[in-house]
Short mmCIF file of C-alpha atoms and ligand atoms in Angstrom, two decimals:
data_model
loop_
_atom_site.label_atom_id
_atom_site.label_comp_id
_atom_site.label_asym_id
_atom_site.label_seq_id
_atom_site.Cartn_x
_atom_site.Cartn_y
_atom_site.Cartn_z
CA MET I 10 62.49 19.41 -42.98
CA ALA I 11 65.90 17.83 -43.82
CA GLU I 12 64.65 14.51 -41.98
CA LEU I 13 62.02 14.56 -44.55
CA GLU I 14 64.38 15.15 -47.12
CA GLU I 15 66.09 12.57 -45.90
CA ARG I 16 63.65 10.03 -46.12
CA PHE I 17 62.81 10.69 -49.78
CA ARG I 18 66.43 10.51 -51.04
CA ASP I 19 65.99 7.01 -49.38
CA LEU I 20 63.15 6.44 -50.33
CA THR I 21 63.75 6.75 -54.62
CA GLY I 22 67.87 6.43 -54.33
CA ALA I 23 67.73 10.60 -55.85
CA SER I 24 70.86 12.23 -55.18
CA HIS I 25 68.20 15.27 -54.55
CA ALA I 26 65.40 15.54 -51.82
CA VAL I 27 63.64 19.53 -52.41
CA ALA I 28 61.01 19.95 -49.65
CA VAL I 29 58.25 21.63 -51.63
CA SER I 30 54.22 23.72 -50.01
CA SER I 31 52.92 21.04 -52.48
CA ALA I 32 53.45 19.17 -55.53
CA THR I 33 51.79 22.14 -57.39
CA ALA I 34 54.25 24.34 -56.18
CA GLY I 35 56.90 21.73 -56.62
CA LEU I 36 55.73 21.37 -60.25
CA HIS I 37 55.56 25.33 -61.26
CA ILE I 38 59.61 25.36 -59.77
CA VAL I 39 60.73 22.52 -61.80
CA LEU I 40 59.31 23.86 -64.91
CA ALA I 41 61.00 27.33 -63.79
CA ALA I 42 63.90 25.74 -63.27
CA LEU I 43 63.87 24.33 -66.18
CA GLY I 44 63.42 26.99 -68.36
CA VAL I 45 59.75 26.22 -69.59
CA GLY I 46 58.18 29.44 -71.13
CA GLU I 47 57.06 31.36 -74.10
CA GLY I 48 56.62 29.78 -76.85
CA ASP I 49 57.49 25.84 -75.71
CA GLU I 50 55.01 22.93 -75.06
CA VAL I 51 55.13 19.88 -72.40
CA VAL I 52 53.60 17.09 -73.18
CA THR I 53 51.82 15.24 -70.37
CA PRO I 54 48.31 12.97 -70.26
CA SER I 55 44.68 14.91 -70.19
CA MET I 56 44.10 12.11 -67.34
CA THR I 57 45.64 14.48 -64.61
CA PHE I 58 44.54 16.15 -61.93
CA ALA I 59 44.67 20.30 -63.73
CA SER I 60 47.92 21.56 -61.48
CA THR I 61 50.04 20.73 -63.76
CA VAL I 62 48.69 21.49 -67.26
CA ASN I 63 47.53 24.90 -65.20
CA GLN I 64 51.43 25.31 -64.10
CA ILE I 65 52.55 24.54 -68.00
CA ALA I 66 50.09 27.24 -68.50
CA LEU I 67 50.51 29.60 -66.28
CA ARG I 68 54.29 29.73 -67.65
CA GLY I 69 53.10 30.83 -71.07
CA ALA I 70 54.12 27.18 -72.21
CA ARG I 71 51.26 25.13 -74.81
CA PRO I 72 50.36 21.57 -72.55
CA VAL I 73 49.96 19.13 -75.68
CA PHE I 74 48.37 16.70 -74.54
CA ALA I 75 48.92 12.48 -75.42
CA ASP I 76 46.30 9.63 -75.05
CA SER I 77 45.83 7.43 -71.59
CA ASP I 78 44.87 3.25 -71.79
CA TYR I 79 41.07 3.15 -71.56
CA GLY I 80 41.77 0.24 -69.00
CA THR I 81 44.38 1.96 -66.50
CA LEU I 82 44.30 5.39 -67.24
CA GLN I 83 48.43 5.18 -67.86
CA VAL I 84 49.36 7.58 -70.37
CA LEU I 85 50.62 5.58 -73.55
CA PRO I 86 54.61 5.90 -74.73
CA ALA I 87 53.49 5.60 -78.41
CA GLU I 88 51.49 8.43 -77.94
CA VAL I 89 53.70 10.13 -75.56
CA GLU I 90 56.85 10.19 -78.54
CA ARG I 91 53.93 11.30 -81.31
CA ARG I 92 53.72 14.42 -79.37
CA ILE I 93 57.04 15.60 -78.82
CA THR I 94 58.16 17.82 -81.19
CA SER I 95 61.11 20.42 -81.75
CA ARG I 96 59.29 23.04 -79.60
CA THR I 97 58.92 19.74 -76.39
CA ARG I 98 61.01 21.19 -73.48
CA ALA I 99 59.88 18.12 -71.18
CA VAL I 100 57.59 15.36 -70.69
CA ILE I 101 55.27 15.07 -67.64
CA PRO I 102 53.78 11.37 -67.14
CA VAL I 103 51.88 10.73 -63.76
CA HIS I 104 51.66 7.56 -61.86
CA PHE I 105 48.28 7.28 -61.88
CA ALA I 106 46.24 6.37 -59.20
CA GLY I 107 49.33 4.68 -57.78
CA ALA I 108 50.27 2.13 -60.46
CA PRO I 109 53.17 3.56 -62.69
CA ALA I 110 53.24 4.78 -65.85
CA ASP I 111 55.17 2.70 -68.43
CA LEU I 112 58.52 4.99 -67.47
CA ASP I 113 61.01 3.08 -69.83
CA PRO I 114 59.38 3.76 -73.18
CA ILE I 115 59.20 7.36 -72.46
CA ARG I 116 62.50 7.68 -70.40
CA ALA I 117 63.88 6.27 -74.32
CA ALA I 118 61.38 8.20 -76.39
CA ALA I 119 62.76 11.91 -74.08
CA ASP I 120 66.14 10.72 -74.43
CA ARG I 121 66.23 10.58 -78.07
CA ALA I 122 64.66 14.12 -78.25
CA GLY I 123 66.91 15.05 -75.37
CA ILE I 124 64.30 16.63 -72.73
CA PRO I 125 63.91 15.38 -69.26
CA VAL I 126 61.07 13.74 -68.03
CA VAL I 127 59.90 14.81 -65.25
CA GLU I 128 57.53 12.01 -63.03
CA ASP I 129 54.43 13.13 -61.48
CA ALA I 130 54.54 11.20 -58.10
CA ALA I 131 51.20 12.85 -56.55
CA HIS I 132 49.69 9.36 -56.12
CA ALA I 133 53.53 7.80 -55.93
CA VAL I 134 54.08 7.02 -53.05
CA GLY I 135 55.01 3.33 -52.11
CA THR I 136 54.96 3.29 -56.02
CA SER I 137 57.06 0.54 -57.03
CA TYR I 138 57.93 -0.11 -61.36
CA ARG I 139 60.08 -2.68 -62.54
CA GLY I 140 61.45 -3.21 -59.55
CA LYS I 141 62.76 0.19 -59.02
CA PRO I 142 60.54 3.21 -56.63
CA ALA I 143 58.94 6.30 -58.36
CA GLY I 144 61.46 8.94 -58.57
CA GLY I 145 64.18 5.89 -58.36
CA HIS I 146 64.98 5.84 -62.01
CA GLY I 147 67.29 8.49 -62.70
CA ASN I 148 64.09 11.14 -63.52
CA THR I 149 63.21 14.06 -61.86
CA ALA I 150 60.16 13.11 -59.30
CA ILE I 151 57.10 15.32 -57.77
CA TYR I 152 55.72 13.93 -54.80
CA SER I 153 52.36 15.56 -53.33
CA PHE I 154 51.21 15.33 -49.10
CA HIS I 155 48.19 17.19 -49.27
CA PRO I 156 45.54 15.39 -47.18
CA ILE I 157 43.44 12.89 -50.26
CA LYS I 158 47.03 11.96 -50.75
CA ASN I 159 48.79 8.31 -49.13
CA ILE I 160 50.38 10.79 -46.76
CA THR I 161 49.69 13.87 -45.78
CA THR I 162 51.28 17.47 -43.63
CA GLY I 163 48.13 19.35 -44.42
CA GLU I 164 49.98 20.38 -47.30
CA GLY I 165 53.31 20.00 -49.14
CA GLY I 166 55.16 17.68 -51.03
CA MET I 167 58.81 16.56 -52.54
CA VAL I 168 60.73 16.83 -55.53
CA THR I 169 63.52 14.93 -56.00
CA CYS I 170 66.23 14.28 -58.59
CA TYR I 171 69.84 13.24 -59.98
CA ASP I 172 70.98 16.73 -61.08
CA GLY I 173 72.91 19.03 -58.27
CA GLU I 174 72.44 22.56 -60.77
CA LEU I 175 68.87 21.59 -60.70
CA ALA I 176 68.80 21.26 -56.79
CA LYS I 177 69.94 24.30 -56.08
CA LYS I 178 67.76 26.29 -58.64
CA LEU I 179 65.21 24.54 -56.94
CA ARG I 180 66.78 25.48 -53.35
CA LEU I 181 66.71 29.30 -54.12
CA LEU I 182 63.10 29.27 -56.62
CA ARG I 183 61.49 27.87 -53.02
CA PHE I 184 62.56 30.58 -51.02
CA HIS I 185 63.03 33.82 -52.50
CA GLY I 186 65.91 32.79 -54.24
CA ILE I 187 67.97 33.93 -51.03
CA GLU I 188 71.84 32.90 -51.32
CA ARG I 189 73.71 33.26 -48.69
CA ASP I 190 76.37 30.44 -49.97
CA ALA I 191 78.91 33.63 -50.21
CA TRP I 192 78.82 34.88 -47.15
CA LYS I 193 79.14 30.57 -45.71
CA ARG I 194 83.21 31.25 -45.61
CA TYR I 195 83.15 33.91 -43.37
CA GLY I 196 82.50 32.51 -39.96
CA LYS I 197 80.96 29.46 -38.46
CA GLY I 198 77.56 30.99 -37.89
CA GLY I 199 74.58 32.16 -39.57
CA THR I 200 75.24 34.95 -41.78
CA PRO I 201 72.87 37.39 -41.64
CA HIS I 202 73.89 38.49 -44.96
CA TYR I 203 72.31 37.44 -48.82
CA ASP I 204 71.74 38.59 -52.15
CA ILE I 205 68.97 37.07 -55.11
CA ARG I 206 70.79 36.47 -58.39
CA GLU I 207 66.83 35.51 -59.23
CA PRO I 208 63.79 36.59 -57.45
CA GLY I 209 62.21 33.34 -56.34
CA TYR I 210 59.15 32.64 -54.67
CA LYS I 211 57.96 31.61 -51.02
CA TYR I 212 57.00 27.90 -51.32
CA ASN I 213 58.52 26.35 -48.56
CA LEU I 214 57.11 23.59 -46.25
CA THR I 215 57.71 24.15 -43.04
CA ASP I 216 59.29 22.12 -39.99
CA LEU I 217 56.26 21.12 -38.27
CA GLN I 218 54.61 20.24 -41.04
CA ALA I 219 57.86 18.17 -41.97
CA ALA I 220 57.28 16.39 -39.04
CA ILE I 221 54.14 15.19 -39.31
CA GLY I 222 55.16 14.06 -42.42
CA VAL I 223 58.53 12.25 -41.30
CA VAL I 224 55.47 10.41 -38.53
CA GLN I 225 53.49 9.42 -41.81
CA MET I 226 56.45 8.08 -43.72
CA GLY I 227 57.03 5.52 -40.79
CA LYS I 228 53.29 4.65 -41.19
CA VAL I 229 53.43 4.84 -45.17
CA LYS I 230 53.84 0.88 -45.88
CA ARG I 231 51.42 -0.32 -43.16
CA MET I 232 48.34 1.59 -44.71
CA ASN I 233 49.27 1.05 -48.03
CA GLU I 234 49.51 -2.63 -47.51
CA ARG I 235 45.81 -1.43 -46.74
CA ARG I 236 44.02 0.78 -48.89
CA ALA I 237 45.65 -2.95 -51.21
CA ALA I 238 43.80 -5.05 -48.89
CA LEU I 239 41.03 -2.76 -49.26
CA ALA I 240 41.19 -3.19 -53.23
CA ALA I 241 41.33 -6.82 -53.39
CA ARG I 242 37.73 -6.72 -51.17
CA TYR I 243 36.29 -4.33 -54.01
CA LEU I 244 38.35 -6.52 -57.24
CA GLU I 245 36.34 -9.75 -55.15
CA GLY I 246 33.39 -8.25 -54.41
CA LEU I 247 32.77 -6.28 -57.85
CA ARG I 248 33.53 -9.57 -59.80
CA GLY I 249 31.80 -10.32 -62.91
CA LEU I 250 29.41 -7.96 -61.72
CA PRO I 251 27.79 -6.92 -66.18
CA GLY I 252 27.99 -3.00 -65.88
CA ILE I 253 30.81 -2.08 -64.33
CA ASP I 254 34.92 -2.06 -65.88
CA LEU I 255 37.21 -2.94 -62.81
CA PRO I 256 40.14 -0.78 -63.10
CA GLU I 257 43.06 -2.33 -64.70
CA SER I 258 47.21 -3.09 -63.42
CA PRO I 259 49.77 -2.35 -66.44
CA SER I 260 51.40 -5.87 -67.13
CA CYS I 261 55.10 -4.26 -66.46
CA PRO I 262 55.89 -5.31 -62.91
CA HIS I 263 55.63 -2.90 -60.22
CA GLU I 264 54.04 -2.13 -56.75
CA HIS I 265 51.01 -0.27 -56.88
CA SER I 266 50.38 2.21 -54.08
CA TRP I 267 45.94 1.88 -54.45
CA HIS I 268 45.88 5.52 -54.44
CA LEU I 269 42.08 5.31 -55.79
CA PHE I 270 40.25 2.71 -56.26
CA ILE I 271 38.76 4.33 -59.90
CA VAL I 272 35.53 1.88 -61.82
CA LYS I 273 34.05 2.98 -64.76
CA VAL I 274 30.77 2.60 -65.18
CA THR I 275 28.64 0.90 -68.19
CA SER I 276 25.56 0.28 -68.31
CA MET I 277 23.79 3.43 -67.11
CA ASP I 278 24.50 7.40 -67.06
CA ARG I 279 27.81 7.65 -64.16
CA ASP I 280 26.70 10.87 -63.31
CA ALA I 281 23.50 9.38 -62.32
CA PHE I 282 25.31 6.43 -61.00
CA ILE I 283 26.50 9.15 -58.69
CA GLY I 284 23.42 10.33 -57.34
CA ARG I 285 22.39 6.73 -56.59
CA LEU I 286 25.23 5.93 -54.89
CA ALA I 287 24.67 9.04 -52.91
CA GLU I 288 20.82 7.88 -51.64
CA TYR I 289 22.88 4.75 -49.69
CA ASN I 290 25.12 7.83 -48.95
CA VAL I 291 28.73 6.37 -50.57
CA GLY I 292 30.55 9.90 -51.25
CA VAL I 293 32.77 9.23 -54.37
CA GLY I 294 35.62 10.94 -56.32
CA LEU I 295 36.19 12.29 -60.22
CA HIS I 296 39.75 12.16 -60.82
CA PHE I 297 39.74 12.96 -63.14
CA PRO I 298 38.56 14.70 -65.83
CA PRO I 299 39.99 15.25 -69.46
CA CYS I 300 42.09 18.18 -69.38
CA HIS I 301 42.03 19.20 -72.70
CA LEU I 302 38.06 19.39 -72.23
CA LEU I 303 38.31 22.44 -69.29
CA SER I 304 37.00 25.69 -71.03
CA TYR I 305 40.57 27.38 -70.53
CA VAL I 306 42.19 24.93 -72.31
CA ARG I 307 39.85 24.42 -75.52
CA GLU I 308 39.39 28.00 -75.47
CA ARG I 309 43.49 28.93 -75.47
CA TYR I 310 44.45 25.77 -77.05
CA GLY I 311 42.00 24.31 -79.46
CA THR I 312 41.32 20.95 -78.33
CA LYS I 313 38.11 19.47 -78.77
CA GLU I 314 36.20 16.25 -78.38
CA GLY I 315 37.16 13.96 -80.13
CA ASP I 316 41.15 14.64 -79.67
CA LEU I 317 41.71 11.77 -76.89
CA PRO I 318 39.01 8.39 -77.72
CA GLY I 319 41.00 6.18 -74.63
CA CYS I 320 40.55 9.39 -72.07
CA GLU I 321 37.25 10.83 -73.78
CA LEU I 322 35.32 7.45 -73.14
CA SER I 323 36.76 7.04 -69.55
CA GLY I 324 36.45 10.67 -68.41
CA LYS I 325 32.61 10.40 -69.37
CA ARG I 326 32.12 6.75 -66.92
CA ILE I 327 35.07 6.88 -63.94
CA LEU I 328 34.39 7.33 -60.84
CA SER I 329 36.26 6.86 -57.73
CA LEU I 330 35.05 4.18 -55.23
CA PRO I 331 35.69 5.45 -51.49
CA LEU I 332 39.50 4.33 -50.27
CA PHE I 333 41.44 5.05 -47.43
CA PRO I 334 42.93 2.66 -44.40
CA GLY I 335 40.43 3.64 -41.75
CA MET I 336 37.95 1.52 -43.66
CA ALA I 337 36.81 -1.20 -42.55
CA ASP I 338 36.23 -3.80 -44.24
CA GLY I 339 32.32 -3.50 -44.22
CA ASP I 340 32.62 -0.76 -45.45
CA VAL I 341 33.70 -2.15 -48.32
CA ASP I 342 31.29 -5.25 -48.83
CA TYR I 343 28.29 -2.20 -47.73
CA VAL I 344 29.24 -0.51 -50.95
CA CYS I 345 29.74 -3.54 -53.04
CA ALA I 346 26.70 -4.28 -52.22
CA ALA I 347 24.84 -0.95 -52.92
CA ILE I 348 26.51 -1.15 -56.58
CA ARG I 349 24.83 -4.50 -57.07
CA GLU I 350 21.64 -2.95 -56.07
CA ILE I 351 22.19 0.29 -58.44
CA LEU I 352 23.63 -1.40 -61.38
CA PRO I 353 20.72 -2.95 -64.00
CA GLY I 354 21.00 -6.24 -64.04
CA GLY I 355 23.14 -6.07 -61.16
CA LYS I 356 21.32 -8.02 -58.56
CA SER I 357 22.78 -10.99 -57.41
C1 PLP W 39 47.02 15.88 -56.14
C2 PLP W 39 47.95 16.04 -57.64
C3 PLP W 39 48.38 16.99 -57.88
C4 PLP W 39 48.76 18.21 -56.91
O1 PLP W 39 49.17 17.82 -55.90
P1 PLP W 39 48.71 19.33 -54.67
O2 PLP W 39 49.98 19.10 -53.40
O3 PLP W 39 47.99 19.56 -53.87
O4 PLP W 39 49.44 20.75 -55.07
C5 PLP W 39 49.09 16.89 -58.77
N1 PLP W 39 48.88 15.99 -59.95
C6 PLP W 39 48.41 14.40 -59.95
C7 PLP W 39 48.18 13.85 -60.71
C8 PLP W 39 47.72 14.98 -58.25
O5 PLP W 39 46.79 14.06 -57.99
#
């Protein structure tokens, strides 16, 4: 585990890395360590995985949703800023699909409000923003090693941060709250004594999983290059095709880890399109149904259709095409050919 943590300090340049059992666990203990609770607000995009919103809700805080750009699906910095109030305790931008969120203006807005930025970097092992990696800009960042992500440990995650006190709290919350520090000075070896000043969770990553993670980190550059090549092949194979909007990349200098390749269907019903693709044996993903329209979110927080136009329009049209390093070029060509046959006016 220590070795994988070191890899993440090296990757990001952050001073601390705390391995956890999932990104969701990481989000949980970061929000707990920041003291987010009843009456607080946390600003995050609605176009994200529900894990973030669940964790905010489970702290008793209110998720406040910022709209995202239709083309890139990235959260809009002006929207983040507009949603910050005196009750906001943190903002959580997401590096969506492997491209970076526009961190500088988001960070500037958070600094003006005196609150931290927590990067949801679940899609972002290998992503960089303006020459520095995700997690390399002085913020706390959270990575996921779920099987669908760019690297995996079966399940797992990592939190990186720059604040020693925060890292210490995270380490305690990760493992029951157990403190052995007070006894360390009494002997060289381990000590059976411990104290608990605040109860913690059981969110440690096992060494067995971390060993897989270390090997995955050795391969991630190559795997991401393969993802980028496959994404370029999709872009080429679908270019100019009417009825489908291709993923747009942010205009700021960046490296894309191509976690997901998300298209938007404009000329037919998205779900009908997914059904037709299934006839060609092509399975797709849906990343993500907008969080502000989930049942419990509507009921608890009064969010509704019409709140976030960019996110809602993309939410109706998006689907994620198959993209993983083991795909052959021919697989991409097959998917592109199927799409051309299915879309009205798409046959060339
Ligand atoms: C996958 C994902 C998470 C949660 O990751 P886990 O490791 O499965 O808990 C959080 N946020 C986003 C954006 C994700 O895609």
